Each structure stands twice: as structure tokens, then as C-alpha cells.
Short mmCIF file of C-alpha atoms in Angstrom, two decimals:
data_model
loop_
_atom_site.label_atom_id
_atom_site.label_comp_id
_atom_site.label_asym_id
_atom_site.label_seq_id
_atom_site.Cartn_x
_atom_site.Cartn_y
_atom_site.Cartn_z
CA GLN A 1 32.36 -11.15 -14.07
CA LYS A 2 31.09 -8.31 -11.91
CA GLU A 3 33.16 -5.14 -11.72
CA VAL A 4 32.98 -5.22 -7.93
CA GLU A 5 32.97 -8.43 -5.88
CA GLN A 6 31.96 -8.66 -2.24
CA ASP A 7 31.44 -11.72 -0.03
CA PRO A 8 27.74 -11.78 0.95
CA GLY A 9 28.32 -13.34 4.38
CA PRO A 10 26.66 -13.47 6.80
CA LEU A 11 29.61 -12.66 9.02
CA SER A 12 28.86 -13.30 12.69
CA VAL A 13 31.18 -11.95 15.40
CA PRO A 14 30.98 -11.43 19.18
CA GLU A 15 30.59 -7.95 20.60
CA GLY A 16 33.96 -6.20 20.92
CA ALA A 17 35.59 -8.06 18.01
CA ILE A 18 37.48 -6.40 15.18
CA VAL A 19 35.61 -6.82 11.92
CA SER A 20 37.21 -6.82 8.47
CA LEU A 21 35.02 -6.31 5.40
CA ASN A 22 36.48 -6.44 1.91
CA CYS A 23 35.82 -5.80 -1.76
CA THR A 24 37.80 -6.55 -4.87
CA TYR A 25 37.35 -4.82 -8.20
CA SER A 26 38.49 -5.18 -11.78
CA ASN A 27 38.26 -1.64 -13.21
CA SER A 28 41.64 0.00 -12.73
CA ALA A 29 40.08 3.42 -13.50
CA PHE A 30 38.19 3.49 -10.19
CA GLN A 31 39.51 6.37 -8.09
CA TYR A 32 36.83 7.02 -5.47
CA PHE A 33 35.92 4.42 -2.89
CA MET A 34 33.03 4.45 -0.45
CA TRP A 35 31.45 2.31 2.23
CA TYR A 36 27.74 2.38 2.94
CA ARG A 37 25.82 0.83 5.83
CA GLN A 38 22.29 -0.42 5.27
CA TYR A 39 20.00 -1.44 8.10
CA SER A 40 17.18 -3.84 7.36
CA ARG A 41 14.39 -2.24 5.34
CA LYS A 42 16.22 1.08 5.14
CA GLY A 43 18.16 2.94 2.47
CA PRO A 44 21.98 2.81 2.48
CA GLU A 45 23.80 5.59 4.35
CA LEU A 46 27.33 6.77 3.62
CA LEU A 47 29.92 5.74 6.23
CA MET A 48 33.23 6.76 4.70
CA TYR A 49 34.83 7.69 1.43
CA THR A 50 38.43 7.81 0.25
CA TYR A 51 40.19 8.99 -2.86
CA SER A 52 42.85 6.77 -4.44
CA SER A 53 45.08 4.65 -2.20
CA GLY A 54 45.72 4.90 1.51
CA ASN A 55 43.95 4.74 4.85
CA LYS A 56 41.27 6.87 6.43
CA GLU A 57 40.08 6.64 10.01
CA ASP A 58 36.83 7.88 11.56
CA GLY A 59 36.20 6.81 15.13
CA ARG A 60 35.93 3.02 15.23
CA PHE A 61 36.00 2.74 11.43
CA THR A 62 39.07 2.56 9.18
CA ALA A 63 38.89 2.39 5.39
CA GLN A 64 41.85 1.07 3.46
CA VAL A 65 42.48 1.13 -0.29
CA ASP A 66 45.17 -0.86 -2.09
CA LYS A 67 44.94 0.08 -5.75
CA SER A 68 47.86 -2.13 -6.76
CA SER A 69 45.86 -5.16 -5.63
CA LYS A 70 42.45 -3.70 -6.53
CA TYR A 71 41.33 -4.39 -2.97
CA ILE A 72 39.54 -2.24 -0.42
CA SER A 73 38.76 -2.94 3.23
CA LEU A 74 36.66 -1.56 6.05
CA PHE A 75 37.73 -2.33 9.62
CA ILE A 76 35.40 -1.90 12.57
CA ARG A 77 37.01 -1.86 16.01
CA ASP A 78 35.17 -2.72 19.22
CA SER A 79 32.14 -3.88 17.23
CA GLN A 80 28.72 -3.28 18.76
CA PRO A 81 25.33 -4.98 18.22
CA SER A 82 24.21 -1.69 16.65
CA ASP A 83 26.79 -2.33 13.89
CA SER A 84 24.69 -5.27 12.70
CA ALA A 85 23.74 -4.31 9.15
CA THR A 86 24.68 -4.92 5.53
CA TYR A 87 27.82 -3.11 4.40
CA LEU A 88 28.12 -2.11 0.76
CA CYS A 89 31.26 -0.94 -0.96
CA ALA A 90 30.93 1.50 -3.85
CA MET A 91 33.37 3.05 -6.26
CA SER A 92 33.60 5.33 -9.26
CA GLU A 93 35.93 6.72 -11.88
CA THR A 94 36.88 10.35 -12.22
CA GLY A 95 34.19 12.14 -14.20
CA ARG A 96 31.76 9.24 -14.06
CA ARG A 97 28.73 10.40 -12.16
CA ALA A 98 27.18 7.14 -11.04
CA LEU A 99 28.59 4.73 -8.49
CA THR A 100 29.13 0.99 -8.93
CA PHE A 101 28.17 -1.02 -5.87
CA GLY A 102 29.21 -4.37 -4.45
CA SER A 103 26.42 -6.75 -3.51
CA GLY A 104 26.93 -6.20 0.22
CA THR A 105 28.14 -8.20 3.24
CA ARG A 106 25.69 -8.90 6.05
CA LEU A 107 27.28 -8.45 9.48
CA GLN A 108 25.82 -9.73 12.73
CA VAL A 109 27.40 -8.67 16.03
CA GLN A 110 26.30 -10.94 18.84
CA PRO A 111 25.87 -9.40 22.34
CA ASN B 1 15.21 17.48 7.37
CA ALA B 2 13.30 15.16 5.00
CA GLY B 3 16.21 14.43 2.62
CA VAL B 4 14.95 12.06 -0.09
CA THR B 5 11.30 11.03 0.03
CA GLN B 6 9.95 8.08 -1.94
CA THR B 7 6.32 7.10 -2.45
CA PRO B 8 4.77 4.63 -2.19
CA LYS B 9 6.67 2.47 0.32
CA PHE B 10 4.99 -0.76 -0.78
CA GLN B 11 3.12 -1.78 -3.92
CA VAL B 12 1.73 -4.97 -5.42
CA LEU B 13 1.03 -4.95 -9.15
CA LYS B 14 -0.41 -7.49 -11.53
CA THR B 15 1.58 -8.36 -14.63
CA GLY B 16 0.92 -5.77 -17.33
CA GLN B 17 -0.18 -2.98 -14.99
CA SER B 18 1.60 0.35 -14.99
CA MET B 19 2.70 2.58 -12.15
CA THR B 20 4.93 5.53 -11.33
CA LEU B 21 7.32 5.67 -8.41
CA GLN B 22 7.77 9.16 -7.06
CA CYS B 23 10.94 10.68 -5.61
CA ALA B 24 11.56 14.16 -4.23
CA GLN B 25 14.61 15.71 -2.55
CA ASP B 26 14.86 18.94 -0.59
CA MET B 27 18.66 19.34 -0.50
CA ASN B 28 18.96 21.33 -3.73
CA HIS B 29 21.01 18.52 -5.28
CA ASN B 30 21.67 18.57 -9.01
CA SER B 31 21.87 14.83 -9.64
CA MET B 32 19.28 12.15 -8.99
CA TYR B 33 19.33 8.38 -9.51
CA TRP B 34 17.10 5.32 -9.56
CA TYR B 35 18.53 1.99 -8.45
CA ARG B 36 17.03 -1.43 -7.95
CA GLN B 37 18.29 -3.83 -5.28
CA ASP B 38 17.93 -7.58 -5.63
CA PRO B 39 19.35 -10.35 -3.42
CA GLY B 40 22.91 -11.18 -4.43
CA MET B 41 22.94 -8.50 -7.15
CA GLY B 42 23.59 -5.38 -5.12
CA LEU B 43 22.38 -2.00 -6.28
CA ARG B 44 22.05 -1.64 -10.04
CA LEU B 45 21.56 1.70 -11.74
CA ILE B 46 18.39 2.03 -13.81
CA TYR B 47 18.49 5.71 -14.87
CA TYR B 48 20.06 8.87 -13.64
CA SER B 49 19.70 12.59 -14.17
CA ALA B 50 22.88 14.63 -13.87
CA SER B 51 20.93 17.88 -13.86
CA GLU B 52 17.45 19.23 -14.45
CA GLY B 53 16.39 18.53 -18.02
CA THR B 54 18.76 15.61 -18.66
CA THR B 55 18.38 11.87 -18.17
CA ASP B 56 20.64 8.94 -19.05
CA LYS B 57 20.34 5.18 -19.07
CA GLY B 58 22.13 3.12 -16.49
CA GLU B 59 22.94 -0.57 -16.34
CA VAL B 60 19.36 -1.98 -16.42
CA PRO B 61 17.02 0.54 -18.15
CA ASN B 62 14.81 -1.87 -20.11
CA GLY B 63 11.16 -1.74 -19.07
CA TYR B 64 11.49 1.64 -17.35
CA ASN B 65 11.10 5.31 -18.19
CA VAL B 66 11.98 8.37 -16.13
CA SER B 67 11.03 12.01 -15.91
CA ARG B 68 13.01 14.77 -14.24
CA LEU B 69 10.03 16.98 -13.53
CA ASN B 70 12.06 19.78 -11.93
CA LYS B 71 15.16 20.02 -9.77
CA ARG B 72 13.43 18.39 -6.83
CA GLU B 73 11.53 15.53 -8.43
CA PHE B 74 12.57 12.44 -10.41
CA SER B 75 9.96 9.80 -11.20
CA LEU B 76 10.32 6.22 -12.44
CA ARG B 77 7.57 4.64 -14.56
CA LEU B 78 6.89 1.00 -15.27
CA GLU B 79 4.68 0.92 -18.37
CA SER B 80 3.86 -2.80 -18.33
CA ALA B 81 5.06 -4.48 -15.15
CA ALA B 82 6.68 -7.93 -15.31
CA PRO B 83 7.50 -10.36 -12.47
CA SER B 84 11.22 -9.74 -13.18
CA GLN B 85 10.67 -6.18 -11.96
CA THR B 86 9.87 -7.39 -8.46
CA SER B 87 12.53 -5.60 -6.43
CA VAL B 88 13.29 -2.86 -3.95
CA TYR B 89 13.69 0.48 -5.70
CA PHE B 90 15.83 3.26 -4.27
CA CYS B 91 16.01 6.84 -5.31
CA ALA B 92 19.14 8.83 -4.46
CA SER B 93 20.48 12.31 -4.96
CA SER B 94 23.88 13.96 -4.87
CA ASP B 95 25.47 17.35 -5.16
CA GLY B 96 26.66 17.27 -8.75
CA ASP B 97 29.93 18.98 -7.99
CA ARG B 98 30.89 16.66 -5.19
CA PHE B 99 29.32 13.37 -6.12
CA VAL B 100 32.31 11.55 -4.71
CA ARG B 101 31.04 12.34 -1.23
CA GLY B 102 28.24 9.96 -1.87
CA TYR B 103 24.56 9.79 -2.39
CA THR B 104 21.67 10.42 -0.04
CA PHE B 105 19.20 7.57 -0.43
CA GLY B 106 15.48 7.39 0.15
CA SER B 107 13.99 4.60 2.24
CA GLY B 108 12.93 2.55 -0.77
CA THR B 109 9.81 1.22 -2.50
CA ARG B 110 9.14 -2.49 -2.20
CA LEU B 111 7.45 -3.62 -5.41
CA THR B 112 5.97 -7.05 -6.03
CA VAL B 113 4.67 -7.98 -9.48
CA VAL B 114 2.42 -11.05 -9.51
#
């Protein structure tokens, strides 16, 4: 079983929809949680990061962490065609230098 | 504002050939990483270097070697390429003191081994 599970999609939504992307994990020692966006044939870029449980908002993006359920989410409001990309979750333990990534969810926002 | 630069961008190798993937960063980051990305598998860590002069194995190190040449450069070598090493390779770097804020990735090297 992978440490981090993520539905590969693709997830197709109309422009303006609210998008919910999720990851589950098994390692209870994970403390840092990140979301990356990866456009086709590009390297991943960091969208948001959070420490431990709670919510964090940045513009149209909200990251949510529920450590009791080992479940993290990324919400995108008013989705745009430019949001079409693969979204990767990543997480790490305190003191552990390298990140563990989910396999990514491909999102398509239809105009 | 180059960030992380990887060369080459594309490469086709025959089974048994060797090659070195180059990576350089200009952000004065302490830590550097090599990942491979395969469909359905996500990003898997091959090797990393927490600081100049140190390297450590990641999840999938077999068949690879690395060199942290200096603070800026971290190379990945395939000594005898195999078809299973067909993948997209990403180099990344991070500020060692604040790794939690995430990596900066290069644009990747697409490697095909035939």
C-alpha cells in the first residue's frame, strides 16, 4: 500500500465550478502538507503548504488538513480553464528532508 | 531568474549505454533532489543531497549514482541504462532550513531507453 493515495482522475468540470481534490495517507507522523500544480511537460510548482491540521486560504484556493482522518483536500473556487493541470499532494514528517508525493489528479476545466 | 536548470531536456539511449543528467540551481539552496515520474506512480525519490558533500539514497536508487559537485550542481548518472529507466527525471532544490516550504523543480529530462 502506498503511503499517499490520490485519485488519478481525470476530473472534468465546467468553468466556474468548485473543484475538490483529495489525498489520503497512512503515515501518522506526517506534519507538513503541500499541494503542487503541474502543467503538461513542465515541472511541478508549489501552490500551498500547511502545517498540521486546519485550513489555509490563498485567493481561489483553500487547503484543508484533517489529521484525525488522515485526509487532505484542495478546493478551487471559480475554476478557470487555466487551472487545467495535474495536482499533486505532498507531505513530510518533522526532520525528514524529502517529501512523499501522491500520484496526482488530472483536472480539466471546460470553457 | 533561472531557478533550477536541467540538461538535456530529451534523450534516447540504447540498453547498456551510460549517461549523466545535469542539474544546476542558482538560488543558493542547500538541498538538492532527483526524482523520477512515471504514469500512476507519482514522483519517487532516487537520491538527495542535504548539503554540499553529502548524498543519501531515496526510494528507488538502484541503477543510479549521484555526485554533488558543489553547492550549485547535482548530477545523476545511469551507468548501464535499462528500459525500466525510461521515465521523466526531475531535479529539485530547497532551502535546507525551510524545506517545508517546498521544492523548486526543474523542467525535467525525458529519457527513453530502447
